[in-house]
Short mmCIF file of C-alpha atoms in Angstrom, two decimals:
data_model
loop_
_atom_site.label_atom_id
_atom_site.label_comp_id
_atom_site.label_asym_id
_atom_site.label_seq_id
_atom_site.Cartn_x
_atom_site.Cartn_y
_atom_site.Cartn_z
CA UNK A 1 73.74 56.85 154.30
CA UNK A 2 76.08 57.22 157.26
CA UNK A 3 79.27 60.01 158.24
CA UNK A 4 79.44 63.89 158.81
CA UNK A 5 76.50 65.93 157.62
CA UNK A 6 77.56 67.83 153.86
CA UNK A 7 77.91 70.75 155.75
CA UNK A 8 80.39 70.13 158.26
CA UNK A 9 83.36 69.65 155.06
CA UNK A 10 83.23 73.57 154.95
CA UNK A 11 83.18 77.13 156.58
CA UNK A 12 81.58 78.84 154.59
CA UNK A 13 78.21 78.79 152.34
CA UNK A 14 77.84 81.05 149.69
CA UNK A 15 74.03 81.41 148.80
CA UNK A 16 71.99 82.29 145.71
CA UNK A 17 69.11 84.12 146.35
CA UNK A 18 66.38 84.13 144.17
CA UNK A 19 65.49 79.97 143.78
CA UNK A 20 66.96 79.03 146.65
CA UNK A 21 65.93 81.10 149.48
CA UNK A 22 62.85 83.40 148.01
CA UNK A 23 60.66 83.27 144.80
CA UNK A 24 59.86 87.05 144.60
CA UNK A 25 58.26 88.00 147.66
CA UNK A 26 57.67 84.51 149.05
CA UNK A 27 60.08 82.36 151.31
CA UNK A 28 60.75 78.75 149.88
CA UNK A 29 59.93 76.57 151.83
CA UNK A 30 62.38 75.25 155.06
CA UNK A 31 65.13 77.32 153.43
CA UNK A 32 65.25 80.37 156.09
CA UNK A 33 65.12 77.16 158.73
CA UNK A 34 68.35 75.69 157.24
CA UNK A 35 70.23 79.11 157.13
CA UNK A 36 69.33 79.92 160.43
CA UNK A 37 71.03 76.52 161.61
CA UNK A 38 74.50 77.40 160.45
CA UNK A 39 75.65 79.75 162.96
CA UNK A 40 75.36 76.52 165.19
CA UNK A 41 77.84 74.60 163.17
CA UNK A 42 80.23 77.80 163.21
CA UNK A 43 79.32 77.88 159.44
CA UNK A 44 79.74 81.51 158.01
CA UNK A 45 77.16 82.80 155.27
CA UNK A 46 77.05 84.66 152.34
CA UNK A 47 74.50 85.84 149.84
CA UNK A 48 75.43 86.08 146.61
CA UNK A 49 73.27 87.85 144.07
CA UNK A 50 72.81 89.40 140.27
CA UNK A 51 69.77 91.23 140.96
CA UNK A 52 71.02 94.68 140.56
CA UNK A 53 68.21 96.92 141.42
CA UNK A 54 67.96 96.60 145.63
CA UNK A 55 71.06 97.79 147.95
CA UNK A 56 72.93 95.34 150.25
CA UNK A 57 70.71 96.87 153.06
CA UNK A 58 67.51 95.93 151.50
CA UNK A 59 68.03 92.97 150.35
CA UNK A 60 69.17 92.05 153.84
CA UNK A 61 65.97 93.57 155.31
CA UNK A 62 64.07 91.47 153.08
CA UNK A 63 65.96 87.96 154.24
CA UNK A 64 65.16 89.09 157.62
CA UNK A 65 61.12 89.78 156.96
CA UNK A 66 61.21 86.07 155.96
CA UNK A 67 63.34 84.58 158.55
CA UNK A 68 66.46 84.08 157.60
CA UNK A 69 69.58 85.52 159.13
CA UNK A 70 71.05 88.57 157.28
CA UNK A 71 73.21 91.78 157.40
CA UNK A 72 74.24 94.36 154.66
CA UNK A 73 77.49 92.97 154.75
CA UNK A 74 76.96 89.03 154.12
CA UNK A 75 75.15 90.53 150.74
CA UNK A 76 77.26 90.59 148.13
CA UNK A 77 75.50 91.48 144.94
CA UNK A 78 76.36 92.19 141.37
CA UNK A 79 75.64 96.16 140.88
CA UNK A 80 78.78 96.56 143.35
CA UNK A 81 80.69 94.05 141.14
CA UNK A 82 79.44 96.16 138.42
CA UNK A 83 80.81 99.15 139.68
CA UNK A 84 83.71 97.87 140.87
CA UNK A 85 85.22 96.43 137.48
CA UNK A 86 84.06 99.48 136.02
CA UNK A 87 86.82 101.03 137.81
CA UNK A 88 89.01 99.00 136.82
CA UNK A 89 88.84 100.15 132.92
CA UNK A 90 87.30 104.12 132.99
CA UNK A 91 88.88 106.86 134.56
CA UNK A 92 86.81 108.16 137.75
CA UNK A 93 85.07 111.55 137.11
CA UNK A 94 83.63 109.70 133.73
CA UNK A 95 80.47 110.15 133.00
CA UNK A 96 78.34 106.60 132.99
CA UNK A 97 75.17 106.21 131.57
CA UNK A 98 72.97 104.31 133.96
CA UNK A 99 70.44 101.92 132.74
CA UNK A 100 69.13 99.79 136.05
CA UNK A 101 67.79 101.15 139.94
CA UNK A 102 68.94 104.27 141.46
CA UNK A 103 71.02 101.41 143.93
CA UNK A 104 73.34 101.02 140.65
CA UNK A 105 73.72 104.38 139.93
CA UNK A 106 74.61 105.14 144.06
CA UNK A 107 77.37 102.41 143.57
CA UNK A 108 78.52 104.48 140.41
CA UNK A 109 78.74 107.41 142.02
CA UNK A 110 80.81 105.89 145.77
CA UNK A 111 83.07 104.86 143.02
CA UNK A 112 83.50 108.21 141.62
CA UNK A 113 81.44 108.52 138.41
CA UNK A 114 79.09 110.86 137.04
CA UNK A 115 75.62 108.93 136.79
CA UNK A 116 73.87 110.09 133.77
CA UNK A 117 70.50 108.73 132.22
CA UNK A 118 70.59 110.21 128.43
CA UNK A 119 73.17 109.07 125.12
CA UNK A 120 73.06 112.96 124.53
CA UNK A 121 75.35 113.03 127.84
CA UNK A 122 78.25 111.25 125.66
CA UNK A 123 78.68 108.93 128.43
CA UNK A 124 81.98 107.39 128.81
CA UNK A 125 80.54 103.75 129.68
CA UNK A 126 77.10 101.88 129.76
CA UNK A 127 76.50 99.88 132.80
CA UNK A 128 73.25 97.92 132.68
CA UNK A 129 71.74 95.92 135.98
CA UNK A 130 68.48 94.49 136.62
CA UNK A 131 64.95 96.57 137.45
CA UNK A 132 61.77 95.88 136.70
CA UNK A 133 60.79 99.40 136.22
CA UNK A 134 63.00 99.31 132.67
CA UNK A 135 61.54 99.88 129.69
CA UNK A 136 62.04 100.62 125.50
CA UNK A 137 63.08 104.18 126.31
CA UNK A 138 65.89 103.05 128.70
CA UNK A 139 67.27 100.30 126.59
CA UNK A 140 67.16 102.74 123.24
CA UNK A 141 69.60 105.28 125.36
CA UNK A 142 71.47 102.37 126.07
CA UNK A 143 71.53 100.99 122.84
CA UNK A 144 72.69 104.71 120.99
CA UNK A 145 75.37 105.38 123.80
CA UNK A 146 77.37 101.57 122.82
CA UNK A 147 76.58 102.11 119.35
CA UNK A 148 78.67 105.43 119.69
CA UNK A 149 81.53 103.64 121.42
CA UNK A 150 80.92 103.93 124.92
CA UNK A 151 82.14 101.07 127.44
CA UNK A 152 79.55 98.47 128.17
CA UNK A 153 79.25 96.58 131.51
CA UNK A 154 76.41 94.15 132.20
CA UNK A 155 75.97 93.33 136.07
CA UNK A 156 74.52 90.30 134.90
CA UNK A 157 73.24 87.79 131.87
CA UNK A 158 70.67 85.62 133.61
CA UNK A 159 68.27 85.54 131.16
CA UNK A 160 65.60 84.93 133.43
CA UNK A 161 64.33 85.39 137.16
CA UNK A 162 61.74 83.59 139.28
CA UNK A 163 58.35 85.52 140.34
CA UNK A 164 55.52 84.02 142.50
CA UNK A 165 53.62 83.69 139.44
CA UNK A 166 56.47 82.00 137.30
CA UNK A 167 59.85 82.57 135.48
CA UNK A 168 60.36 86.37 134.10
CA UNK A 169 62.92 87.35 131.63
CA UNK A 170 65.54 88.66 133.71
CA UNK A 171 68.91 91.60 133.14
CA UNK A 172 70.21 88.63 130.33
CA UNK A 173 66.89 88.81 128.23
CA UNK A 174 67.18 92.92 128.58
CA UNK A 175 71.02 93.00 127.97
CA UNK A 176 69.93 90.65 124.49
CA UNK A 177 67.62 93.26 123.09
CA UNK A 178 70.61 96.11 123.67
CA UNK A 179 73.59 93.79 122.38
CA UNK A 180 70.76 92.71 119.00
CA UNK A 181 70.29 96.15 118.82
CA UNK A 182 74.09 97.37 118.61
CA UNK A 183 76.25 94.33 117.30
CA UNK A 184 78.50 94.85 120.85
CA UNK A 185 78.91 92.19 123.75
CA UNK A 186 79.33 93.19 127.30
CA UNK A 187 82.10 92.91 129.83
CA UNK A 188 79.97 90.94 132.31
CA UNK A 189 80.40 91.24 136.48
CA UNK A 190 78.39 88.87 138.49
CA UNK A 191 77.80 85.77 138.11
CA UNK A 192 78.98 83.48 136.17
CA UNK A 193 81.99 85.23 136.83
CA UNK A 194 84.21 84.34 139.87
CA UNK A 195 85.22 87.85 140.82
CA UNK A 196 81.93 87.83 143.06
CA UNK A 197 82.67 84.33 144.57
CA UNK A 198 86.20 84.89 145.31
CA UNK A 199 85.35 88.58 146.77
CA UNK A 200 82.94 87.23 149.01
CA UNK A 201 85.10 84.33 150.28
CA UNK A 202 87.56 86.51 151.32
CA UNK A 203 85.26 88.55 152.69
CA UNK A 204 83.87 86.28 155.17
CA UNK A 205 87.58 84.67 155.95
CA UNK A 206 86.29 81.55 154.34
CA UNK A 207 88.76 79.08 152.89
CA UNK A 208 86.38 76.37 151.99
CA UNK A 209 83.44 77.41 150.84
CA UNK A 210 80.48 75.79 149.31
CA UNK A 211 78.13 77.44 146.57
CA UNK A 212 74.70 76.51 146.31
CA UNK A 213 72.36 77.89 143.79
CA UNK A 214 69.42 77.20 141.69
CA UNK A 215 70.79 77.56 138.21
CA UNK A 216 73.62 75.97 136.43
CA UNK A 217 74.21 78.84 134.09
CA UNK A 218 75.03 81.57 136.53
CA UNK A 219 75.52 80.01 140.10
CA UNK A 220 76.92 76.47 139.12
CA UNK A 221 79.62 77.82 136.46
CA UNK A 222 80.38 80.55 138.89
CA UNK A 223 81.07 78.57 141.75
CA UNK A 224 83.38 76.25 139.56
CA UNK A 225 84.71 78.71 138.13
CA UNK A 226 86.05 79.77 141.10
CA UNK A 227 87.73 76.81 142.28
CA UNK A 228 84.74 76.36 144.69
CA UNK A 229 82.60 73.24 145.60
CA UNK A 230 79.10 73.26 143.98
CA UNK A 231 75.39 72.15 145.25
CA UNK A 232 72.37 72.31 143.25
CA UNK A 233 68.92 73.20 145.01
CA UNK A 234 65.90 71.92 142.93
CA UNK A 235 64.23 74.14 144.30
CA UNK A 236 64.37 76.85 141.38
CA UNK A 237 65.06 77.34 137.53
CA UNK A 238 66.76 73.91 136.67
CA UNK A 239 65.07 70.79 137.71
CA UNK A 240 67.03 67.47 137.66
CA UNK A 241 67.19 66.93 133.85
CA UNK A 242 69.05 69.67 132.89
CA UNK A 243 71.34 68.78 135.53
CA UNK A 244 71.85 65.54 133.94
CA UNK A 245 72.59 67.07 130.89
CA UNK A 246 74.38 69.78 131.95
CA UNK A 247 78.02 70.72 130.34
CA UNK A 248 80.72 69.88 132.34
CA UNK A 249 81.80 73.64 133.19
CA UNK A 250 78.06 73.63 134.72
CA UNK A 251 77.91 70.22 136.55
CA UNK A 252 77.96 70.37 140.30
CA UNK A 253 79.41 68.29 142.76
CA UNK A 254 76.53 67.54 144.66
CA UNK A 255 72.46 67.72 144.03
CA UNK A 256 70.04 68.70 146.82
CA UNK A 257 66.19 68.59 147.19
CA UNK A 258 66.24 71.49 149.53
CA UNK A 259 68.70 73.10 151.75
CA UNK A 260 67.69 71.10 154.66
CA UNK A 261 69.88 68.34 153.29
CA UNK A 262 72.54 69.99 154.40
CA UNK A 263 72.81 69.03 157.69
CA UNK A 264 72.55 65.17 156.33
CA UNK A 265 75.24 63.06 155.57
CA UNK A 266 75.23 63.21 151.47
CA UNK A 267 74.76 60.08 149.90
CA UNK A 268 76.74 57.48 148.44
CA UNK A 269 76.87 57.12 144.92
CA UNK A 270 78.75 53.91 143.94
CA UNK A 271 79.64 52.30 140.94
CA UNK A 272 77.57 48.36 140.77
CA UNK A 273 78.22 46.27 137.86
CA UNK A 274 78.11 48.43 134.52
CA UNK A 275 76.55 51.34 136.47
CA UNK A 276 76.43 53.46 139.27
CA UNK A 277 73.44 53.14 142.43
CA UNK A 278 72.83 55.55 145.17
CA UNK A 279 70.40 54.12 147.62
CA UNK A 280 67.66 51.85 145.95
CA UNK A 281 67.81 53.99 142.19
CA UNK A 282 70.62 52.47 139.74
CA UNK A 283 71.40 54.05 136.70
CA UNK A 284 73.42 52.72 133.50
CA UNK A 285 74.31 53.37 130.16
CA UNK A 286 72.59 51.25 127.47
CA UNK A 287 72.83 51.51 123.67
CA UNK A 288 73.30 55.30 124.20
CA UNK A 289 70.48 55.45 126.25
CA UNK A 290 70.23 56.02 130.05
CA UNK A 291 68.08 52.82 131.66
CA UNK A 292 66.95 54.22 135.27
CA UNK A 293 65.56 52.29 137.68
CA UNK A 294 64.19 54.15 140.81
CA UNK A 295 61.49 56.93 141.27
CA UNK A 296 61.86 60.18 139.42
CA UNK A 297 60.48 62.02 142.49
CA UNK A 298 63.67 60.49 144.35
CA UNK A 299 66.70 62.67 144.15
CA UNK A 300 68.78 59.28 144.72
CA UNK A 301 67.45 58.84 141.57
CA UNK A 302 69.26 61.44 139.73
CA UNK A 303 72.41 61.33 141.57
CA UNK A 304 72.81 57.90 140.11
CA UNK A 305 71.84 58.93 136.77
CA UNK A 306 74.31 62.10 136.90
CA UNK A 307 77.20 59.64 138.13
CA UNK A 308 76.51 56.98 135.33
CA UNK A 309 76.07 59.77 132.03
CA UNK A 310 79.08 61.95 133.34
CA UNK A 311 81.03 59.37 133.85
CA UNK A 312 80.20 57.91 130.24
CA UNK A 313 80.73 61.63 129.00
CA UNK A 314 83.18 63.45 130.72
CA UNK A 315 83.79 66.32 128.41
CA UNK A 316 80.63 68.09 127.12
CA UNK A 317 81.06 71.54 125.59
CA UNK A 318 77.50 71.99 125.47
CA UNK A 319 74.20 70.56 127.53
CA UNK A 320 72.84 67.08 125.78
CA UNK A 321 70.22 65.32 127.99
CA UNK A 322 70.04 61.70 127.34
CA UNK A 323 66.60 59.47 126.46
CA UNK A 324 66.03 57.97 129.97
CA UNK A 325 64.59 54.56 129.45
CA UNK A 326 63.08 52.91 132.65
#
């Protein structure tokens, strides 16, 4: 492994939050470390976020309690995005039926709605964001305002969310039981969408900048989506074998073990006889099968693999993860 550490190629990194940086309340491990160390290699940051239910100025508060550099306006989160293409399709002075934090409906109302929190206010539009204080009564006035035609925006679709004591159904799972409920589908504004990648990009000045994130659904297809470079922390929702099987819309360009790999020089993955090797792991295609040779605790390991099934399947619509055969 030899050259420039991964990090140095751009100026800017664009961050996930929960997975990468913070399981609920508790730092992972190294990762405030390896943010802190960017403002010595003149490498701007960003965090981008769906969680809909804390303002920019919490959420940076929170970064900050666990050691890792922050400000309200290197957050760039998903209720904003929310309310932002809300304007963008109801006339201001509408009335919006809230159903998330009282930070969604304060980003409603800066861009000059009426936050309401009943169907009996015939609400104009439905915008629905992340809180873990929702419940049946909030997703039925939801679910009666879109039935009667009003305009439906969903801050976000991740169907679930990391917690200390596991994975939680996140806004996606709660969106679900409102969409089941009504027949309708969402105009969606954070991730996987690239309106919140590009915004922040500019934002920050940055004209090469590097997404990292902990799920290939949301952060991953974002990031691409945006024209952007991609990284994969394992440190989160998808571990290294849906990776391998990923789609291609949702395969990254580069897979980390943590963030402090970084500030190494990213391995070589090479192609060696019918196969491809990074480090001591090789990795080939056999009778449909993938043979791997090299420790499944080593992420060498899986770069190899990735390399030698993508390159044998270049175009998958849909996730298919191989039988590994040792």
């Amino acid at each position: 492994m030899t050259g420039k550490p991964l990090i140095s190629g751009y100026d800017a990194l664009l961050s996930d939050l929960d997975g990468v940086v913070y399981a609920g309340q508790q730092a992972v491990p190294g990762a405030a470390e390896a943010l802190e160390g960017l403002a010595d290699t003149g490498t701007a940051l960003g965090y981008i976020t769906n969680n809909a239910s804390r303002s920019s100025e919490q959420v940076a508060a929170h970064l900050r309690e666990l050691g890792a550099p922050a400000t309200a306006d290197q957050v760039f989160g998903s209720a904003r995005a929310g309310a932002l293409l809300l304007a963008r399709h109801v006339p201001a002075g509408s009335k919006v039926l809230v159903t998330g934090s009282q930070t969604l409906a304060d980003e409603i109302a800066a861009q000059g709605f009426i936050p309401v929190r009943s169907a009996l206010e015939a609400p104009a539009a439905v915008i629905q964001g992340f809180d873990p204080a929702l419940g049946w009564k909030e997703l039925a006035e939801a679910s009666f305002a879109v039935a009667s035609g009003a305009f439906w925006i969903a801050t976000n679709t991740d169907m679930t969310i990391p917690r200390e004591r596991g994975i939680a159904p996140g806004n996606g799972a709660l969106v679900a039981a409102v969409q089941a409920a009504t027949g309708a589908v969402p105009l969606v504004a954070g991730k996987p969408e690239a309106g919140i990648f590009t915004t922040a990009a500019a934002a920050l000045g940055a004209h090469r900048p590097l997404v990292v994130g902990d799920r290939l659904d949301t952060d991953i297809l974002g990031g691409n989506k945006a024209g952007m470079d991609t990284a994969v922390v394992l440190t989160g929702v998808d571990g290294p074998e849906a990776v391998l099987g990923a789609s291609t819309a949702e395969r990254p360009r580069y897979l980390l073990g943590s963030l402090a790999e970084l500030y190494l020089p990213y391995p070589a993955v090479i192609r060696d006889g019918a196969g491809f090797r990074c480090g001591a792991a090789h990795a080939a295609i056999e009778n449909g099968g993938l043979r791997v040779s090299g420790s499944r605790d080593d992420v060498d390991t899986w770069r190899a693999a990735c390399a030698a099934w993508w390159n044998a399947y270049p175009d998958q619509a849909a996730a298919a993860t191989p039988e590994l055969v040792d």
